[in-house]
Short mmCIF file of C-alpha atoms in Angstrom, two decimals:
data_model
loop_
_atom_site.label_atom_id
_atom_site.label_comp_id
_atom_site.label_asym_id
_atom_site.label_seq_id
_atom_site.Cartn_x
_atom_site.Cartn_y
_atom_site.Cartn_z
CA UNK S 1 -22.13 -38.77 -22.87
CA UNK S 2 -21.27 -35.38 -21.37
CA UNK S 3 -19.61 -35.94 -17.97
CA UNK S 4 -21.13 -34.50 -14.80
CA UNK S 5 -19.59 -31.27 -13.54
CA UNK S 6 -17.87 -32.95 -10.60
CA UNK S 7 -16.10 -35.29 -13.03
CA UNK S 8 -15.22 -32.67 -15.61
CA UNK S 9 -11.68 -31.94 -16.64
CA UNK S 10 -10.71 -28.42 -17.64
CA UNK S 11 -8.25 -27.03 -20.14
CA UNK S 12 -7.42 -23.35 -20.55
CA UNK S 13 -5.46 -22.76 -23.77
CA UNK S 14 -3.67 -19.42 -24.02
CA UNK S 15 -4.00 -16.99 -26.92
CA UNK S 16 -0.65 -18.20 -28.27
CA UNK S 17 -1.72 -21.84 -28.02
CA UNK S 18 -4.95 -21.04 -29.86
CA UNK S 19 -3.06 -19.20 -32.59
CA UNK S 20 -0.76 -22.18 -33.10
CA UNK S 21 -3.70 -24.58 -33.24
CA UNK S 22 -5.41 -22.43 -35.86
CA UNK S 23 -2.12 -22.31 -37.78
CA UNK S 24 -2.24 -26.12 -37.83
CA UNK S 25 -5.92 -26.02 -38.76
CA UNK S 26 -5.18 -23.74 -41.71
CA UNK S 27 -2.48 -26.14 -42.87
CA UNK S 28 -4.93 -29.05 -42.77
CA UNK S 29 -7.45 -27.09 -44.84
CA UNK S 30 -4.80 -26.02 -47.34
CA UNK S 31 -3.38 -29.52 -47.74
CA UNK S 32 -6.86 -30.93 -48.36
CA UNK S 33 -7.01 -28.97 -51.60
CA UNK S 34 -10.23 -27.19 -50.65
CA UNK S 35 -10.39 -23.60 -51.94
CA UNK S 36 -13.00 -21.68 -49.97
CA UNK S 37 -14.09 -18.33 -51.34
CA UNK S 38 -15.56 -17.08 -48.08
CA UNK S 39 -15.27 -17.95 -44.38
CA UNK S 40 -18.38 -17.85 -42.20
CA UNK S 41 -17.77 -17.58 -38.45
CA UNK S 42 -20.45 -18.78 -36.05
CA UNK S 43 -21.12 -16.12 -33.42
CA UNK S 44 -19.51 -15.77 -31.10
CA UNK S 45 -16.80 -18.36 -30.57
CA UNK S 46 -16.25 -18.81 -34.27
CA UNK S 47 -15.42 -15.15 -34.90
CA UNK S 48 -11.86 -15.40 -33.65
CA UNK S 49 -11.26 -18.67 -35.49
CA UNK S 50 -12.71 -17.21 -38.68
CA UNK S 51 -10.55 -14.09 -38.44
CA UNK S 52 -7.37 -16.10 -37.90
CA UNK S 53 -8.20 -18.47 -40.75
CA UNK S 54 -8.96 -15.48 -42.97
CA UNK S 55 -5.40 -14.30 -42.41
CA UNK S 56 -3.64 -17.66 -42.50
CA UNK S 57 -5.48 -18.86 -45.62
CA UNK S 58 -5.37 -15.40 -47.24
CA UNK S 59 -9.14 -15.32 -47.74
CA UNK S 60 -10.35 -11.74 -47.23
CA UNK S 61 -14.08 -12.45 -47.56
CA UNK S 62 -15.53 -13.20 -44.15
CA UNK S 63 -19.09 -13.31 -42.82
CA UNK S 64 -21.02 -14.11 -39.67
CA UNK S 65 -24.01 -16.19 -38.62
CA UNK S 66 -25.61 -16.39 -35.18
CA UNK S 67 -27.42 -19.39 -33.76
CA UNK S 68 -29.27 -19.44 -30.45
CA UNK S 69 -31.10 -22.18 -28.58
CA UNK S 70 -34.77 -21.92 -27.68
CA UNK S 71 -37.32 -24.22 -26.08
CA UNK S 72 -40.72 -24.09 -27.76
CA UNK S 73 -44.13 -24.98 -26.35
CA UNK S 74 -44.31 -28.65 -25.31
CA UNK S 75 -40.61 -29.10 -26.08
CA UNK S 76 -38.32 -30.68 -23.49
CA UNK S 77 -35.02 -29.72 -25.12
CA UNK S 78 -33.75 -26.54 -26.67
CA UNK S 79 -33.47 -26.36 -30.44
CA UNK S 80 -30.97 -24.32 -32.49
CA UNK S 81 -32.46 -21.33 -34.30
CA UNK S 82 -30.67 -19.03 -36.75
CA UNK S 83 -31.29 -15.60 -35.22
CA UNK S 84 -28.86 -13.68 -37.45
CA UNK S 85 -28.69 -15.07 -40.99
CA UNK S 86 -25.39 -15.15 -42.83
CA UNK S 87 -24.32 -11.53 -43.22
CA UNK S 88 -23.54 -11.61 -46.95
CA UNK S 89 -24.50 -13.68 -49.96
CA UNK S 90 -22.95 -17.14 -50.23
CA UNK S 91 -24.90 -18.17 -53.32
CA UNK S 92 -22.75 -20.23 -55.65
CA UNK S 93 -19.71 -19.95 -53.38
CA UNK S 94 -17.45 -22.48 -51.69
CA UNK S 95 -17.82 -21.80 -47.98
CA UNK S 96 -15.67 -22.65 -44.97
CA UNK S 97 -17.62 -22.53 -41.71
CA UNK S 98 -15.47 -21.74 -38.66
CA UNK S 99 -16.18 -22.35 -34.99
CA UNK S 100 -14.16 -22.96 -31.84
CA UNK S 101 -15.58 -26.36 -30.92
CA UNK S 102 -18.04 -28.98 -32.11
CA UNK S 103 -19.64 -29.88 -28.79
CA UNK S 104 -23.16 -31.21 -29.28
CA UNK S 105 -22.93 -30.45 -32.99
CA UNK S 106 -26.35 -28.79 -33.08
CA UNK S 107 -25.09 -25.30 -33.95
CA UNK S 108 -22.95 -26.56 -36.80
CA UNK S 109 -25.78 -28.66 -38.19
CA UNK S 110 -28.09 -25.64 -38.14
CA UNK S 111 -25.44 -23.44 -39.76
CA UNK S 112 -24.81 -25.87 -42.60
CA UNK S 113 -28.54 -26.26 -43.28
CA UNK S 114 -28.94 -22.49 -43.37
CA UNK S 115 -26.05 -22.06 -45.81
CA UNK S 116 -27.47 -24.79 -48.05
CA UNK S 117 -30.78 -22.90 -48.05
CA UNK S 118 -28.85 -19.74 -48.96
CA UNK S 119 -27.44 -21.45 -52.06
CA UNK S 120 -23.84 -22.19 -51.12
CA UNK S 121 -22.15 -24.35 -53.77
CA UNK S 122 -20.04 -26.32 -51.29
CA UNK S 123 -19.69 -26.20 -47.52
CA UNK S 124 -16.95 -27.54 -45.30
CA UNK S 125 -16.50 -26.99 -41.58
CA UNK S 126 -13.37 -26.27 -39.53
CA UNK S 127 -13.11 -26.17 -35.73
CA UNK S 128 -10.22 -26.16 -33.29
CA UNK S 129 -11.68 -28.75 -30.94
CA UNK S 130 -14.10 -31.66 -31.17
CA UNK S 131 -15.90 -33.35 -28.29
CA UNK S 132 -16.16 -37.16 -28.45
CA UNK S 133 -19.96 -37.06 -28.08
CA UNK S 134 -20.63 -34.59 -30.91
CA UNK S 135 -23.24 -35.41 -33.52
CA UNK S 136 -21.35 -33.35 -36.11
CA UNK S 137 -17.75 -34.21 -36.92
CA UNK S 138 -16.17 -31.29 -38.83
CA UNK S 139 -14.23 -31.77 -42.04
CA UNK S 140 -11.22 -30.22 -40.31
CA UNK S 141 -10.17 -30.10 -36.66
CA UNK S 142 -6.92 -30.35 -34.73
CA UNK S 143 -7.78 -31.62 -31.23
CA UNK S 144 -10.30 -33.91 -29.56
CA UNK S 145 -11.09 -33.44 -25.88
CA UNK S 146 -13.78 -34.28 -23.35
CA UNK S 147 -12.67 -31.39 -21.13
CA UNK S 148 -14.50 -28.14 -20.43
CA UNK S 149 -12.55 -25.68 -22.60
CA UNK S 150 -11.90 -22.27 -21.08
CA UNK S 151 -11.23 -20.14 -24.14
CA UNK S 152 -9.33 -16.89 -23.55
CA UNK S 153 -12.02 -14.81 -25.27
CA UNK S 154 -14.86 -15.77 -22.91
CA UNK S 155 -13.82 -15.20 -19.27
CA UNK S 156 -17.16 -13.63 -18.31
CA UNK S 157 -19.18 -16.45 -19.83
CA UNK S 158 -16.96 -19.06 -18.18
CA UNK S 159 -17.06 -17.46 -14.73
CA UNK S 160 -20.82 -16.96 -14.92
CA UNK S 161 -21.54 -20.55 -16.00
CA UNK S 162 -19.26 -22.19 -13.46
CA UNK S 163 -20.35 -19.90 -10.63
CA UNK S 164 -24.00 -20.75 -11.21
CA UNK S 165 -23.26 -24.48 -11.30
CA UNK S 166 -21.06 -24.45 -8.21
CA UNK S 167 -23.51 -22.30 -6.27
CA UNK S 168 -26.16 -24.94 -6.98
CA UNK S 169 -23.81 -27.48 -5.43
CA UNK S 170 -23.58 -25.37 -2.27
CA UNK S 171 -20.07 -23.97 -2.63
CA UNK S 172 -19.28 -20.65 -0.98
CA UNK S 173 -18.03 -17.72 -3.03
CA UNK S 174 -14.55 -18.11 -1.61
CA UNK S 175 -14.52 -21.77 -2.66
CA UNK S 176 -15.73 -20.73 -6.09
CA UNK S 177 -12.99 -18.11 -6.37
CA UNK S 178 -10.37 -20.72 -5.61
CA UNK S 179 -11.84 -23.31 -7.98
CA UNK S 180 -12.03 -20.82 -10.85
CA UNK S 181 -8.34 -20.06 -10.45
CA UNK S 182 -7.49 -23.74 -10.08
CA UNK S 183 -9.20 -24.70 -13.35
CA UNK S 184 -7.29 -22.07 -15.30
CA UNK S 185 -9.15 -18.76 -15.18
CA UNK S 186 -6.65 -15.97 -14.58
CA UNK S 187 -6.87 -14.52 -11.08
CA UNK S 188 -7.22 -10.97 -12.41
CA UNK S 189 -10.34 -11.95 -14.35
CA UNK S 190 -11.81 -13.80 -11.38
CA UNK S 191 -11.32 -10.82 -9.06
CA UNK S 192 -12.84 -8.39 -11.57
CA UNK S 193 -15.68 -10.46 -13.02
CA UNK S 194 -16.94 -12.62 -10.13
CA UNK S 195 -18.43 -9.64 -8.22
CA UNK S 196 -20.21 -8.56 -11.42
CA UNK S 197 -21.65 -12.03 -11.89
CA UNK S 198 -22.78 -12.06 -8.27
CA UNK S 199 -24.65 -8.78 -8.76
CA UNK S 200 -26.69 -10.32 -11.58
CA UNK S 201 -28.48 -12.94 -9.47
CA UNK S 202 -30.36 -12.51 -6.20
CA UNK S 203 -29.35 -15.97 -4.99
CA UNK S 204 -25.72 -15.09 -5.45
CA UNK S 205 -26.18 -11.73 -3.75
CA UNK S 206 -27.71 -13.43 -0.71
CA UNK S 207 -24.75 -15.80 -0.58
CA UNK S 208 -22.30 -12.92 -0.83
CA UNK S 209 -23.99 -11.01 1.98
CA UNK S 210 -23.99 -14.06 4.25
CA UNK S 211 -20.22 -14.57 4.08
#
């Protein structure tokens, strides 16, 4: 079960730490004997992982797929939908799907189903991290964590998500600034991005003006 926000742990791996984890991930793939012909990165977190694996496994063919979550009429939960199909043909090919984390597992499940429909000969999945509650355990991964992962390529997304959650809990913007820095977001990003996030929502603007 996903822990509540007030009980969440946070980790903030650096670019160098990510690169070393993907180096280890590439080694695991190589030692398994699997010979992918193309790497498909799931937008957007999987793009960086796919690019690094492309280099470390010396596989120049790389493609993208995008999956978004929508709630249909009479549905109570959001469902994954492929909104950008795989960007090149995978028919008859051995595919390695790359993503940053298998969290719920829904995106990876949808991606694999799509690639099967597109005629891939074999599909295996590689991620850096795995959450203990995932419904999809990748073929390859290097770390398991129940923490909220603050990846270095998504500071805006991280600040926006956490700000919205903490505002709902009644925290002031100054408290949010401090908490963002405490959990591992670099101060420079907090100072630059938090005001932009505040401008996006009227509730946040009201809070800012009341300080």
